């Protein structure tokens, strides 16, 4: 696990929602935290290299650019989990894919510009794996607000 | 979204550089001014094309390893109220209504991330108490096969 001191934690809690859209963003962050621009860059370099920060960039709102998304579940026998997960991962339309053991154990999200593409992918996966997939498209969105409270 | 906005997203969606003036560096590779780039990112936020411009956290790598998908069986007439209440919990990062289907009775989905499974269970118990929904399960992720976020 990555070691975080209090300054790292403050940086991580800040840059999820308050990254300065400024000509010198790291300098601005440093001013807020009482450290130099160099130190911000050095710390972010380590946090990125070690995996605490995956990227700093835009979080795209799929709904606003059109298209459709869904959650799909499938019950896969234990010995086929890696094989089926890799078939699923091949599609760029798959953004998240997890093992969550339950009645269905592989759960993944699919986003595409049109519903037809979703059905096409599900048909292909069914043909490749011989498994039944349940398709649970979003009916209503109440919230998306990923924010980790790092303590 | 216009062509320039699309170019900006494509160039930043994998992360901006860790250089003193990252927006100037992006601008120069697109033949734009730094101000253009920043203004357009702000405009895309205002228009809702991007939800936020900021860091994506490798939450597992920093110890936030419990990730629960809570599934709830909510009577159809209560979905609006219950969904709004669930969304108001700070710990809930996502809340969706999805269809029931044969063999699948759960229609509300909430995601909760925390340091331990017990934390997630405690949050779900509070949600259950606040909404009166007793038929629910927590599905914890045991492996992450893929996580990329939405890309253009």
mmCIF file of C-alpha atoms in Angstrom:
data_model
loop_
_atom_site.group_PDB
_atom_site.id
_atom_site.type_symbol
_atom_site.label_atom_id
_atom_site.label_comp_id
_atom_site.label_asym_id
_atom_site.label_seq_id
_atom_site.Cartn_x
_atom_site.Cartn_y
_atom_site.Cartn_z
ATOM 1 C CA UNK A 1 0.000 0.000 0.000
ATOM 2 C CA UNK A 2 1.145 3.517 -0.775
ATOM 3 C CA UNK A 3 2.342 5.585 2.151
ATOM 4 C CA UNK A 4 0.589 8.975 2.397
ATOM 5 C CA UNK A 5 1.518 11.765 4.782
ATOM 6 C CA UNK A 6 -0.907 14.535 5.716
ATOM 7 C CA UNK A 7 0.224 16.774 2.851
ATOM 8 C CA UNK A 8 -0.325 13.959 0.325
ATOM 9 C CA UNK A 9 -3.805 13.354 1.744
ATOM 10 C CA UNK A 10 -4.689 17.048 1.483
ATOM 11 C CA UNK A 11 -3.430 17.098 -2.103
ATOM 12 C CA UNK A 12 -5.523 14.044 -2.998
ATOM 13 C CA UNK A 13 -8.656 15.382 -1.312
ATOM 14 C CA UNK A 14 -8.216 18.732 -3.071
ATOM 15 C CA UNK A 15 -7.399 17.736 -6.636
ATOM 16 C CA UNK A 16 -10.427 15.493 -7.147
ATOM 17 C CA UNK A 17 -12.802 18.465 -7.321
ATOM 18 C CA UNK A 18 -10.723 21.624 -6.983
ATOM 19 C CA UNK A 19 -7.912 21.274 -9.470
ATOM 20 C CA UNK A 20 -7.004 24.849 -10.505
ATOM 21 C CA UNK A 21 -7.651 25.562 -14.174
ATOM 22 C CA UNK A 22 -4.805 28.018 -14.081
ATOM 23 C CA UNK A 23 -1.732 28.745 -16.099
ATOM 24 C CA UNK A 24 0.407 27.439 -13.200
ATOM 25 C CA UNK A 25 -1.931 24.932 -11.529
ATOM 26 C CA UNK A 26 0.727 23.225 -9.419
ATOM 27 C CA UNK A 27 2.014 26.571 -8.166
ATOM 28 C CA UNK A 28 -1.538 27.575 -7.249
ATOM 29 C CA UNK A 29 -2.048 24.296 -5.403
ATOM 30 C CA UNK A 30 1.212 24.834 -3.558
ATOM 31 C CA UNK A 31 0.096 28.303 -2.460
ATOM 32 C CA UNK A 32 -3.060 26.827 -0.991
ATOM 33 C CA UNK A 33 -1.143 24.125 0.832
ATOM 34 C CA UNK A 34 1.844 26.210 1.872
ATOM 35 C CA UNK A 35 4.398 24.290 -0.208
ATOM 36 C CA UNK A 36 6.384 25.134 -3.335
ATOM 37 C CA UNK A 37 5.399 24.360 -6.916
ATOM 38 C CA UNK A 38 8.401 22.008 -7.121
ATOM 39 C CA UNK A 39 7.240 20.087 -4.108
ATOM 40 C CA UNK A 40 3.711 19.729 -5.509
ATOM 41 C CA UNK A 41 5.135 18.382 -8.775
ATOM 42 C CA UNK A 42 7.523 16.057 -6.959
ATOM 43 C CA UNK A 43 4.758 14.704 -4.713
ATOM 44 C CA UNK A 44 2.288 14.290 -7.612
ATOM 45 C CA UNK A 45 5.006 12.492 -9.584
ATOM 46 C CA UNK A 46 5.387 9.929 -6.822
ATOM 47 C CA UNK A 47 1.604 9.643 -6.265
ATOM 48 C CA UNK A 48 1.161 9.014 -9.983
ATOM 49 C CA UNK A 49 4.063 6.553 -10.303
ATOM 50 C CA UNK A 50 2.837 4.543 -7.336
ATOM 51 C CA UNK A 51 -0.785 4.534 -8.494
ATOM 52 C CA UNK A 52 -2.532 6.835 -6.001
ATOM 53 C CA UNK A 53 -3.336 9.251 -8.853
ATOM 54 C CA UNK A 54 -4.358 7.556 -12.083
ATOM 55 C CA UNK A 55 -4.595 10.774 -14.062
ATOM 56 C CA UNK A 56 -5.547 14.422 -13.809
ATOM 57 C CA UNK A 57 -7.974 15.211 -16.573
ATOM 58 C CA UNK A 58 -11.585 15.528 -17.654
ATOM 59 C CA UNK A 59 -14.248 13.169 -16.334
ATOM 60 C CA UNK A 60 -16.544 12.869 -19.305
ATOM 61 C CA UNK A 61 -20.311 12.895 -18.880
ATOM 62 C CA UNK A 62 -21.456 10.109 -21.148
ATOM 63 C CA UNK A 63 -25.088 11.306 -21.102
ATOM 64 C CA UNK A 64 -24.213 14.728 -22.486
ATOM 65 C CA UNK A 65 -22.401 13.381 -25.521
ATOM 66 C CA UNK A 66 -25.263 11.084 -26.392
ATOM 67 C CA UNK A 67 -25.251 7.366 -26.205
ATOM 68 C CA UNK A 68 -26.379 4.789 -23.798
ATOM 69 C CA UNK A 69 -24.929 2.768 -20.975
ATOM 70 C CA UNK A 70 -25.801 -0.345 -19.125
ATOM 71 C CA UNK A 71 -24.722 -2.715 -16.381
ATOM 72 C CA UNK A 72 -24.386 -6.348 -17.355
ATOM 73 C CA UNK A 73 -24.121 -9.402 -15.125
ATOM 74 C CA UNK A 74 -23.219 -12.991 -15.883
ATOM 75 C CA UNK A 75 -22.789 -16.093 -13.760
ATOM 76 C CA UNK A 76 -19.459 -17.679 -14.690
ATOM 77 C CA UNK A 77 -18.132 -20.994 -13.310
ATOM 78 C CA UNK A 78 -15.016 -20.360 -11.186
ATOM 79 C CA UNK A 79 -12.654 -22.118 -13.567
ATOM 80 C CA UNK A 80 -13.748 -19.897 -16.489
ATOM 81 C CA UNK A 81 -13.566 -16.531 -14.746
ATOM 82 C CA UNK A 82 -10.244 -15.372 -16.251
ATOM 83 C CA UNK A 83 -11.212 -16.503 -19.738
ATOM 84 C CA UNK A 84 -14.616 -14.793 -19.699
ATOM 85 C CA UNK A 85 -13.245 -11.614 -18.063
ATOM 86 C CA UNK A 86 -10.685 -11.297 -20.842
ATOM 87 C CA UNK A 87 -13.332 -11.689 -23.576
ATOM 88 C CA UNK A 88 -15.303 -8.896 -21.896
ATOM 89 C CA UNK A 89 -12.249 -6.648 -21.504
ATOM 90 C CA UNK A 90 -11.475 -6.794 -25.222
ATOM 91 C CA UNK A 91 -14.247 -4.294 -25.950
ATOM 92 C CA UNK A 92 -13.300 -0.624 -25.641
ATOM 93 C CA UNK A 93 -16.984 -0.012 -24.810
ATOM 94 C CA UNK A 94 -16.411 -1.788 -21.473
ATOM 95 C CA UNK A 95 -15.333 0.766 -18.870
ATOM 96 C CA UNK A 96 -15.569 -1.225 -15.630
ATOM 97 C CA UNK A 97 -15.401 -4.948 -15.030
ATOM 98 C CA UNK A 98 -15.438 -6.598 -11.602
ATOM 99 C CA UNK A 99 -15.707 -9.933 -9.887
ATOM 100 C CA UNK A 100 -18.492 -9.676 -7.284
ATOM 101 C CA UNK A 101 -19.384 -13.176 -6.130
ATOM 102 C CA UNK A 102 -23.167 -13.540 -5.770
ATOM 103 C CA UNK A 103 -26.048 -14.961 -7.838
ATOM 104 C CA UNK A 104 -24.171 -13.430 -10.795
ATOM 105 C CA UNK A 105 -20.441 -12.979 -10.298
ATOM 106 C CA UNK A 106 -18.999 -10.910 -13.156
ATOM 107 C CA UNK A 107 -20.402 -7.384 -13.402
ATOM 108 C CA UNK A 108 -19.388 -4.904 -16.086
ATOM 109 C CA UNK A 109 -20.522 -1.590 -17.537
ATOM 110 C CA UNK A 110 -20.933 -0.992 -21.245
ATOM 111 C CA UNK A 111 -21.242 2.408 -22.929
ATOM 112 C CA UNK A 112 -21.878 2.965 -26.612
ATOM 113 C CA UNK A 113 -23.250 5.592 -28.907
ATOM 114 C CA UNK A 114 -26.312 3.495 -29.669
ATOM 115 C CA UNK A 115 -28.291 0.641 -28.167
ATOM 116 C CA UNK A 116 -27.730 -1.524 -31.232
ATOM 117 C CA UNK A 117 -24.017 -1.724 -30.458
ATOM 118 C CA UNK A 118 -24.774 -2.891 -26.894
ATOM 119 C CA UNK A 119 -26.979 -5.712 -28.204
ATOM 120 C CA UNK A 120 -24.311 -6.634 -30.752
ATOM 121 C CA UNK A 121 -21.648 -6.945 -28.048
ATOM 122 C CA UNK A 122 -23.942 -8.986 -25.792
ATOM 123 C CA UNK A 123 -24.777 -11.330 -28.679
ATOM 124 C CA UNK A 124 -21.091 -11.781 -29.476
ATOM 125 C CA UNK A 125 -20.247 -12.488 -25.843
ATOM 126 C CA UNK A 126 -23.060 -14.997 -25.599
ATOM 127 C CA UNK A 127 -21.813 -16.755 -28.731
ATOM 128 C CA UNK A 128 -18.182 -16.803 -27.532
ATOM 129 C CA UNK A 129 -18.919 -17.990 -24.002
ATOM 130 C CA UNK A 130 -22.213 -19.876 -24.207
ATOM 131 C CA UNK A 131 -23.339 -17.973 -21.098
ATOM 132 C CA UNK A 132 -26.487 -15.931 -20.405
ATOM 133 C CA UNK A 133 -25.971 -12.230 -19.693
ATOM 134 C CA UNK A 134 -28.521 -10.039 -17.918
ATOM 135 C CA UNK A 135 -28.772 -6.516 -19.247
ATOM 136 C CA UNK A 136 -29.693 -3.815 -16.705
ATOM 137 C CA UNK A 137 -29.703 -0.463 -18.545
ATOM 138 C CA UNK A 138 -29.940 2.751 -16.541
ATOM 139 C CA UNK A 139 -33.586 3.767 -16.137
ATOM 140 C CA UNK A 140 -32.928 6.768 -13.974
ATOM 141 C CA UNK A 141 -29.778 8.401 -12.675
ATOM 142 C CA UNK A 142 -30.007 9.744 -9.130
ATOM 143 C CA UNK A 143 -26.331 10.466 -8.564
ATOM 144 C CA UNK A 144 -22.810 10.259 -9.905
ATOM 145 C CA UNK A 145 -20.334 11.970 -7.628
ATOM 146 C CA UNK A 146 -17.247 9.886 -7.104
ATOM 147 C CA UNK A 147 -15.281 11.521 -4.352
ATOM 148 C CA UNK A 148 -12.960 9.652 -2.051
ATOM 149 C CA UNK A 149 -12.595 10.969 1.450
ATOM 150 C CA UNK A 150 -8.951 10.094 2.088
ATOM 151 C CA UNK A 151 -8.141 9.927 5.773
ATOM 152 C CA UNK B 1 -19.153 19.519 -28.581
ATOM 153 C CA UNK B 2 -17.193 21.090 -31.421
ATOM 154 C CA UNK B 3 -14.061 19.850 -33.092
ATOM 155 C CA UNK B 4 -11.694 21.850 -30.883
ATOM 156 C CA UNK B 5 -13.401 20.646 -27.716
ATOM 157 C CA UNK B 6 -13.114 17.083 -28.924
ATOM 158 C CA UNK B 7 -9.394 17.557 -29.603
ATOM 159 C CA UNK B 8 -8.858 18.983 -26.134
ATOM 160 C CA UNK B 9 -10.647 16.045 -24.527
ATOM 161 C CA UNK B 10 -8.739 13.501 -26.581
ATOM 162 C CA UNK B 11 -5.448 15.096 -25.601
ATOM 163 C CA UNK B 12 -6.250 15.365 -21.882
ATOM 164 C CA UNK B 13 -8.340 12.283 -21.152
ATOM 165 C CA UNK B 14 -5.272 10.215 -20.296
ATOM 166 C CA UNK B 15 -4.005 12.947 -18.001
ATOM 167 C CA UNK B 16 -2.356 16.343 -18.346
ATOM 168 C CA UNK B 17 1.443 16.548 -18.089
ATOM 169 C CA UNK B 18 3.164 17.165 -14.783
ATOM 170 C CA UNK B 19 4.938 20.249 -16.121
ATOM 171 C CA UNK B 20 4.709 23.766 -14.638
ATOM 172 C CA UNK B 21 2.348 24.988 -17.391
ATOM 173 C CA UNK B 22 0.437 21.917 -18.536
ATOM 174 C CA UNK B 23 -2.319 23.865 -20.298
ATOM 175 C CA UNK B 24 0.227 25.843 -22.302
ATOM 176 C CA UNK B 25 1.863 22.588 -23.387
ATOM 177 C CA UNK B 26 -1.499 21.185 -24.466
ATOM 178 C CA UNK B 27 -2.356 24.433 -26.264
ATOM 179 C CA UNK B 28 0.872 24.505 -28.217
ATOM 180 C CA UNK B 29 0.430 20.974 -29.480
ATOM 181 C CA UNK B 30 -3.053 21.940 -30.729
ATOM 182 C CA UNK B 31 -2.066 25.322 -32.148
ATOM 183 C CA UNK B 32 -4.247 27.149 -29.618
ATOM 184 C CA UNK B 33 -3.520 29.642 -26.877
ATOM 185 C CA UNK B 34 -3.389 28.569 -23.267
ATOM 186 C CA UNK B 35 -6.375 30.813 -22.572
ATOM 187 C CA UNK B 36 -8.392 29.070 -25.316
ATOM 188 C CA UNK B 37 -7.755 25.699 -23.736
ATOM 189 C CA UNK B 38 -8.694 26.782 -20.213
ATOM 190 C CA UNK B 39 -11.783 28.689 -21.390
ATOM 191 C CA UNK B 40 -12.993 25.725 -23.388
ATOM 192 C CA UNK B 41 -12.495 23.298 -20.519
ATOM 193 C CA UNK B 42 -14.511 25.643 -18.288
ATOM 194 C CA UNK B 43 -17.203 25.926 -20.957
ATOM 195 C CA UNK B 44 -17.405 22.129 -21.262
ATOM 196 C CA UNK B 45 -17.873 21.926 -17.490
ATOM 197 C CA UNK B 46 -20.648 24.520 -17.620
ATOM 198 C CA UNK B 47 -22.348 22.661 -20.459
ATOM 199 C CA UNK B 48 -22.059 19.374 -18.566
ATOM 200 C CA UNK B 49 -19.902 17.665 -21.185
ATOM 201 C CA UNK B 50 -17.370 17.020 -18.473
ATOM 202 C CA UNK B 51 -18.504 16.365 -14.911
ATOM 203 C CA UNK B 52 -15.321 17.679 -13.363
ATOM 204 C CA UNK B 53 -11.714 18.290 -14.284
ATOM 205 C CA UNK B 54 -9.515 16.702 -11.679
ATOM 206 C CA UNK B 55 -7.748 13.656 -10.384
ATOM 207 C CA UNK B 56 -8.950 10.091 -10.725
ATOM 208 C CA UNK B 57 -7.789 8.256 -7.636
ATOM 209 C CA UNK B 58 -6.346 4.752 -7.561
ATOM 210 C CA UNK B 59 -8.439 4.131 -4.494
ATOM 211 C CA UNK B 60 -7.381 0.524 -3.997
ATOM 212 C CA UNK B 61 -3.727 1.465 -3.962
ATOM 213 C CA UNK B 62 -4.279 3.864 -1.087
ATOM 214 C CA UNK B 63 -6.243 1.428 1.026
ATOM 215 C CA UNK B 64 -9.826 2.192 0.043
ATOM 216 C CA UNK B 65 -10.234 -1.441 -0.835
ATOM 217 C CA UNK B 66 -13.841 -2.112 0.100
ATOM 218 C CA UNK B 67 -16.135 -1.421 -2.821
ATOM 219 C CA UNK B 68 -19.747 -2.429 -2.353
ATOM 220 C CA UNK B 69 -22.490 -2.443 -4.921
ATOM 221 C CA UNK B 70 -25.609 -2.302 -2.753
ATOM 222 C CA UNK B 71 -28.696 -3.599 -4.487
ATOM 223 C CA UNK B 72 -32.137 -2.744 -3.178
ATOM 224 C CA UNK B 73 -35.592 -4.104 -3.878
ATOM 225 C CA UNK B 74 -37.695 -0.936 -3.739
ATOM 226 C CA UNK B 75 -41.463 -0.905 -4.375
ATOM 227 C CA UNK B 76 -42.033 0.858 -7.711
ATOM 228 C CA UNK B 77 -44.075 3.674 -6.185
ATOM 229 C CA UNK B 78 -41.284 4.580 -3.764
ATOM 230 C CA UNK B 79 -38.369 4.693 -6.220
ATOM 231 C CA UNK B 80 -38.374 8.473 -6.628
ATOM 232 C CA UNK B 81 -38.299 9.223 -2.881
ATOM 233 C CA UNK B 82 -35.994 6.390 -1.898
ATOM 234 C CA UNK B 83 -33.557 7.107 -4.745
ATOM 235 C CA UNK B 84 -33.292 10.756 -3.713
ATOM 236 C CA UNK B 85 -32.689 9.825 -0.087
ATOM 237 C CA UNK B 86 -29.999 7.310 -1.029
ATOM 238 C CA UNK B 87 -28.286 9.852 -3.283
ATOM 239 C CA UNK B 88 -28.132 12.322 -0.404
ATOM 240 C CA UNK B 89 -25.732 10.073 1.528
ATOM 241 C CA UNK B 90 -22.202 11.436 1.165
ATOM 242 C CA UNK B 91 -20.773 7.906 1.075
ATOM 243 C CA UNK B 92 -22.934 6.961 -1.928
ATOM 244 C CA UNK B 93 -20.970 7.739 -5.100
ATOM 245 C CA UNK B 94 -23.472 6.366 -7.629
ATOM 246 C CA UNK B 95 -27.216 5.743 -7.425
ATOM 247 C CA UNK B 96 -29.216 4.328 -10.332
ATOM 248 C CA UNK B 97 -32.609 2.818 -10.999
ATOM 249 C CA UNK B 98 -32.387 -0.257 -13.249
ATOM 250 C CA UNK B 99 -35.067 -2.633 -14.523
ATOM 251 C CA UNK B 100 -36.070 -5.816 -12.778
ATOM 252 C CA UNK B 101 -35.999 -8.883 -14.961
ATOM 253 C CA UNK B 102 -36.957 -12.536 -14.564
ATOM 254 C CA UNK B 103 -34.853 -13.896 -11.703
ATOM 255 C CA UNK B 104 -33.695 -10.405 -10.768
ATOM 256 C CA UNK B 105 -35.820 -8.374 -8.369
ATOM 257 C CA UNK B 106 -33.399 -5.603 -7.333
ATOM 258 C CA UNK B 107 -34.118 -2.237 -8.953
ATOM 259 C CA UNK B 108 -31.973 0.357 -7.131
ATOM 260 C CA UNK B 109 -28.177 0.250 -7.207
ATOM 261 C CA UNK B 110 -25.848 2.305 -5.033
ATOM 262 C CA UNK B 111 -22.063 2.224 -4.879
ATOM 263 C CA UNK B 112 -20.235 2.722 -1.609
ATOM 264 C CA UNK B 113 -16.433 2.849 -1.276
ATOM 265 C CA UNK B 114 -14.553 2.718 1.985
ATOM 266 C CA UNK B 115 -11.550 1.338 3.842
ATOM 267 C CA UNK B 116 -13.269 -1.776 5.189
ATOM 268 C CA UNK B 117 -16.257 -3.979 4.433
ATOM 269 C CA UNK B 118 -17.605 -3.177 7.885
ATOM 270 C CA UNK B 119 -17.663 0.538 6.967
ATOM 271 C CA UNK B 120 -19.705 -0.247 3.853
ATOM 272 C CA UNK B 121 -22.074 -2.494 5.809
ATOM 273 C CA UNK B 122 -22.574 0.244 8.364
ATOM 274 C CA UNK B 123 -23.424 2.776 5.622
ATOM 275 C CA UNK B 124 -25.898 0.346 4.035
ATOM 276 C CA UNK B 125 -27.543 -0.272 7.417
ATOM 277 C CA UNK B 126 -27.982 3.489 7.881
ATOM 278 C CA UNK B 127 -29.473 3.798 4.378
ATOM 279 C CA UNK B 128 -31.833 0.918 5.130
ATOM 280 C CA UNK B 129 -32.921 2.605 8.333
ATOM 281 C CA UNK B 130 -33.441 5.965 6.606
ATOM 282 C CA UNK B 131 -35.489 4.509 3.747
ATOM 283 C CA UNK B 132 -37.225 1.528 5.358
ATOM 284 C CA UNK B 133 -35.951 -0.768 2.581
ATOM 285 C CA UNK B 134 -35.043 -4.058 4.239
ATOM 286 C CA UNK B 135 -34.543 -6.277 1.176
ATOM 287 C CA UNK B 136 -30.987 -5.508 0.119
ATOM 288 C CA UNK B 137 -27.612 -7.146 -0.461
ATOM 289 C CA UNK B 138 -24.039 -5.928 -0.662
ATOM 290 C CA UNK B 139 -21.889 -7.261 -3.501
ATOM 291 C CA UNK B 140 -18.226 -6.617 -2.771
ATOM 292 C CA UNK B 141 -15.764 -6.526 -5.608
ATOM 293 C CA UNK B 142 -13.064 -9.145 -5.169
ATOM 294 C CA UNK B 143 -11.168 -8.435 -8.375
ATOM 295 C CA UNK B 144 -10.982 -5.475 -10.719
ATOM 296 C CA UNK B 145 -10.569 -6.703 -14.300
ATOM 297 C CA UNK B 146 -10.906 -3.257 -15.867
ATOM 298 C CA UNK B 147 -11.496 0.352 -14.925
ATOM 299 C CA UNK B 148 -10.968 3.010 -17.561
ATOM 300 C CA UNK B 149 -13.653 5.629 -17.200
ATOM 301 C CA UNK B 150 -15.551 6.976 -20.177
ATOM 302 C CA UNK B 151 -13.333 7.842 -23.152
ATOM 303 C CA UNK B 152 -13.921 9.517 -26.481
#
